[in-house]
Short mmCIF file of C-alpha atoms in Angstrom, two decimals:
data_model
loop_
_atom_site.label_atom_id
_atom_site.label_comp_id
_atom_site.label_asym_id
_atom_site.label_seq_id
_atom_site.Cartn_x
_atom_site.Cartn_y
_atom_site.Cartn_z
CA MET A 114 0.02 0.02 0.01
CA THR A 115 1.35 3.46 -0.84
CA VAL A 116 1.38 6.42 1.50
CA ASP A 117 -1.85 7.67 0.00
CA GLY A 118 -3.47 4.22 0.42
CA SER A 119 -4.00 3.75 -3.29
CA GLY A 120 -2.25 0.38 -3.51
CA THR A 121 -0.21 1.55 -6.48
CA ASP A 122 2.42 -1.04 -7.29
CA GLY A 123 5.74 -0.72 -9.02
CA ALA A 124 4.31 -1.66 -12.39
CA ARG A 125 1.91 1.27 -12.37
CA ASP A 126 4.68 3.57 -11.19
CA SER A 127 6.82 2.27 -14.05
CA ASP A 128 3.99 2.93 -16.56
CA ARG A 129 3.62 6.47 -15.21
CA ASP A 130 7.40 7.04 -15.47
CA ARG A 131 7.35 5.75 -19.09
CA VAL A 132 4.45 8.09 -20.02
CA ARG A 133 6.16 11.03 -18.29
CA TYR A 134 9.39 10.23 -20.10
CA GLU A 135 7.64 10.03 -23.50
CA GLN A 136 5.76 13.29 -22.89
CA GLY A 137 8.92 14.93 -21.62
CA MET A 138 10.90 13.87 -24.63
CA ALA A 139 8.23 15.23 -26.97
CA VAL A 140 8.18 18.56 -25.15
CA ARG A 141 12.01 18.65 -24.89
CA ARG A 142 12.26 18.19 -28.67
CA GLU A 143 9.62 20.83 -29.39
CA VAL A 144 11.28 23.41 -27.12
CA LEU A 145 15.01 22.66 -27.71
CA GLY A 146 14.89 21.17 -31.19
CA ASP A 147 15.71 17.70 -32.43
CA ALA A 148 19.35 18.48 -33.17
CA HIS A 149 20.09 19.57 -29.59
CA VAL A 150 18.25 16.65 -28.04
CA ASP A 151 19.90 14.20 -30.43
CA ARG A 152 23.33 15.51 -29.43
CA ALA A 153 22.49 15.20 -25.75
CA ILE A 154 21.27 11.64 -26.19
CA ALA A 155 24.27 10.67 -28.27
CA ARG A 156 26.57 11.85 -25.45
CA THR A 157 24.64 9.88 -22.83
CA ASP A 158 26.66 7.14 -21.12
CA GLU A 159 26.55 5.24 -17.81
CA VAL A 160 27.60 8.40 -15.99
CA THR A 161 24.84 10.61 -17.40
CA ALA A 162 22.01 8.19 -18.22
CA ASP A 163 20.14 8.69 -14.93
CA PHE A 164 20.50 12.49 -15.19
CA GLN A 165 19.14 12.47 -18.76
CA ASP A 166 16.23 10.35 -17.57
CA LEU A 167 15.61 12.73 -14.64
CA ILE A 168 15.55 15.89 -16.68
CA THR A 169 13.43 14.34 -19.39
CA ARG A 170 10.82 13.04 -16.92
CA TYR A 171 10.75 15.90 -14.44
CA ALA A 172 11.93 19.11 -16.13
CA TRP A 173 10.19 18.37 -19.39
CA GLY A 174 7.58 15.71 -18.58
CA GLU A 175 6.37 17.39 -15.36
CA ILE A 176 7.19 21.09 -15.25
CA TRP A 177 7.32 22.15 -18.94
CA SER A 178 4.25 19.98 -19.62
CA ARG A 179 2.02 21.56 -16.94
CA PRO A 180 -0.97 23.46 -18.19
CA GLY A 181 -0.65 26.38 -15.76
CA LEU A 182 1.76 28.46 -17.84
CA ASP A 183 2.32 28.60 -21.57
CA ARG A 184 5.75 27.92 -23.07
CA ARG A 185 6.46 31.58 -23.77
CA THR A 186 5.99 32.39 -20.06
CA ARG A 187 8.10 29.37 -19.03
CA SER A 188 10.80 30.69 -21.37
CA VAL A 189 10.67 34.16 -19.82
CA ILE A 190 11.04 32.68 -16.35
CA THR A 191 13.83 30.35 -17.44
CA LEU A 192 15.82 33.10 -19.12
CA ALA A 193 15.60 35.31 -16.05
CA ILE A 194 16.68 32.55 -13.67
CA LEU A 195 19.54 31.31 -15.85
CA ALA A 196 20.83 34.90 -16.38
CA THR A 197 20.63 35.58 -12.65
CA LEU A 198 22.51 32.41 -11.74
CA HIS A 199 25.18 32.91 -14.52
CA HIS A 200 24.38 29.54 -16.09
CA ASP A 201 25.78 30.69 -19.43
CA ASP A 202 25.60 27.52 -21.54
CA GLU A 203 22.06 26.80 -20.41
CA LEU A 204 21.15 30.47 -21.00
CA ALA A 205 22.39 30.26 -24.62
CA MET A 206 20.39 27.08 -25.12
CA HIS A 207 17.24 28.71 -23.68
CA VAL A 208 17.62 31.88 -25.76
CA ARG A 209 17.28 29.57 -28.72
CA ALA A 210 14.38 27.82 -27.05
CA ALA A 211 12.73 31.15 -26.32
CA ARG A 212 12.86 32.06 -29.96
CA ARG A 213 11.33 28.68 -30.80
CA ASN A 214 8.60 29.41 -28.16
CA GLY A 215 7.74 32.69 -29.91
CA LEU A 216 9.70 35.36 -28.07
CA ASP A 217 11.31 37.99 -30.31
CA GLN A 218 14.52 39.83 -29.75
CA ALA A 219 12.83 42.78 -28.12
CA GLU A 220 11.08 40.55 -25.59
CA ILE A 221 14.33 38.74 -24.73
CA SER A 222 15.94 42.12 -24.18
CA GLU A 223 13.07 43.19 -21.89
CA VAL A 224 13.60 40.04 -19.78
CA LEU A 225 17.29 40.83 -19.49
CA LEU A 226 16.60 44.49 -18.55
CA GLN A 227 14.39 43.15 -15.74
CA VAL A 228 17.33 40.93 -14.69
CA ALA A 229 19.55 44.02 -14.53
CA ILE A 230 17.22 45.67 -11.95
CA TYR A 231 16.49 42.63 -9.81
CA ALA A 232 19.68 40.54 -10.13
CA GLY A 233 22.24 43.16 -10.95
CA VAL A 234 23.89 44.87 -13.91
CA PRO A 235 26.84 42.40 -14.11
CA ALA A 236 24.41 39.48 -14.46
CA ALA A 237 22.46 41.25 -17.16
CA ASN A 238 25.59 42.43 -18.93
CA ARG A 239 26.84 38.85 -19.21
CA ALA A 240 23.40 37.64 -20.26
CA PHE A 241 23.07 40.32 -22.94
CA ALA A 242 26.43 39.27 -24.41
CA ILE A 243 25.26 35.67 -24.59
CA ALA A 244 21.90 36.58 -26.07
CA GLN A 245 23.58 38.89 -28.61
CA ARG A 246 25.91 36.07 -29.72
CA VAL A 247 23.08 33.52 -29.98
CA LEU A 248 20.73 35.86 -31.85
CA ARG A 249 23.53 36.89 -34.25
CA GLU A 250 24.26 33.20 -34.94
CA GLU A 251 20.57 32.69 -35.60
CA LYS A 252 20.55 35.51 -38.17
CA ASP A 253 23.71 34.23 -39.82
CA ALA A 254 22.39 30.64 -40.14
#
């Protein structure tokens, strides 16, 4: 018997995990693009397999799949947090994702201006440089 008394067994949990993984992979591909996800999967080994499973099921299958916020809003939040925490590689990836989710350059700039006020000018300065590089690459492609 589970904590909630439902009697859920391991098989049902496994089915739920599989569904969450499949949903997460679909959302992950839609937001990040097939090329990015394929590269991440190709680099997966025994060291990173559990982590890849975790982020696919929980970040993408649970959080990004929730109905409470649309993907544009989730992108805005993600950009602000990543810029604030100086997670530069993830920020670059999510600038691309934000564009895929419908944000334009002006909206991305607005997010980073907000970061400047609430997280500091150095954080925003670094984030603007990353966004500028990614958006320039997008134009040149």
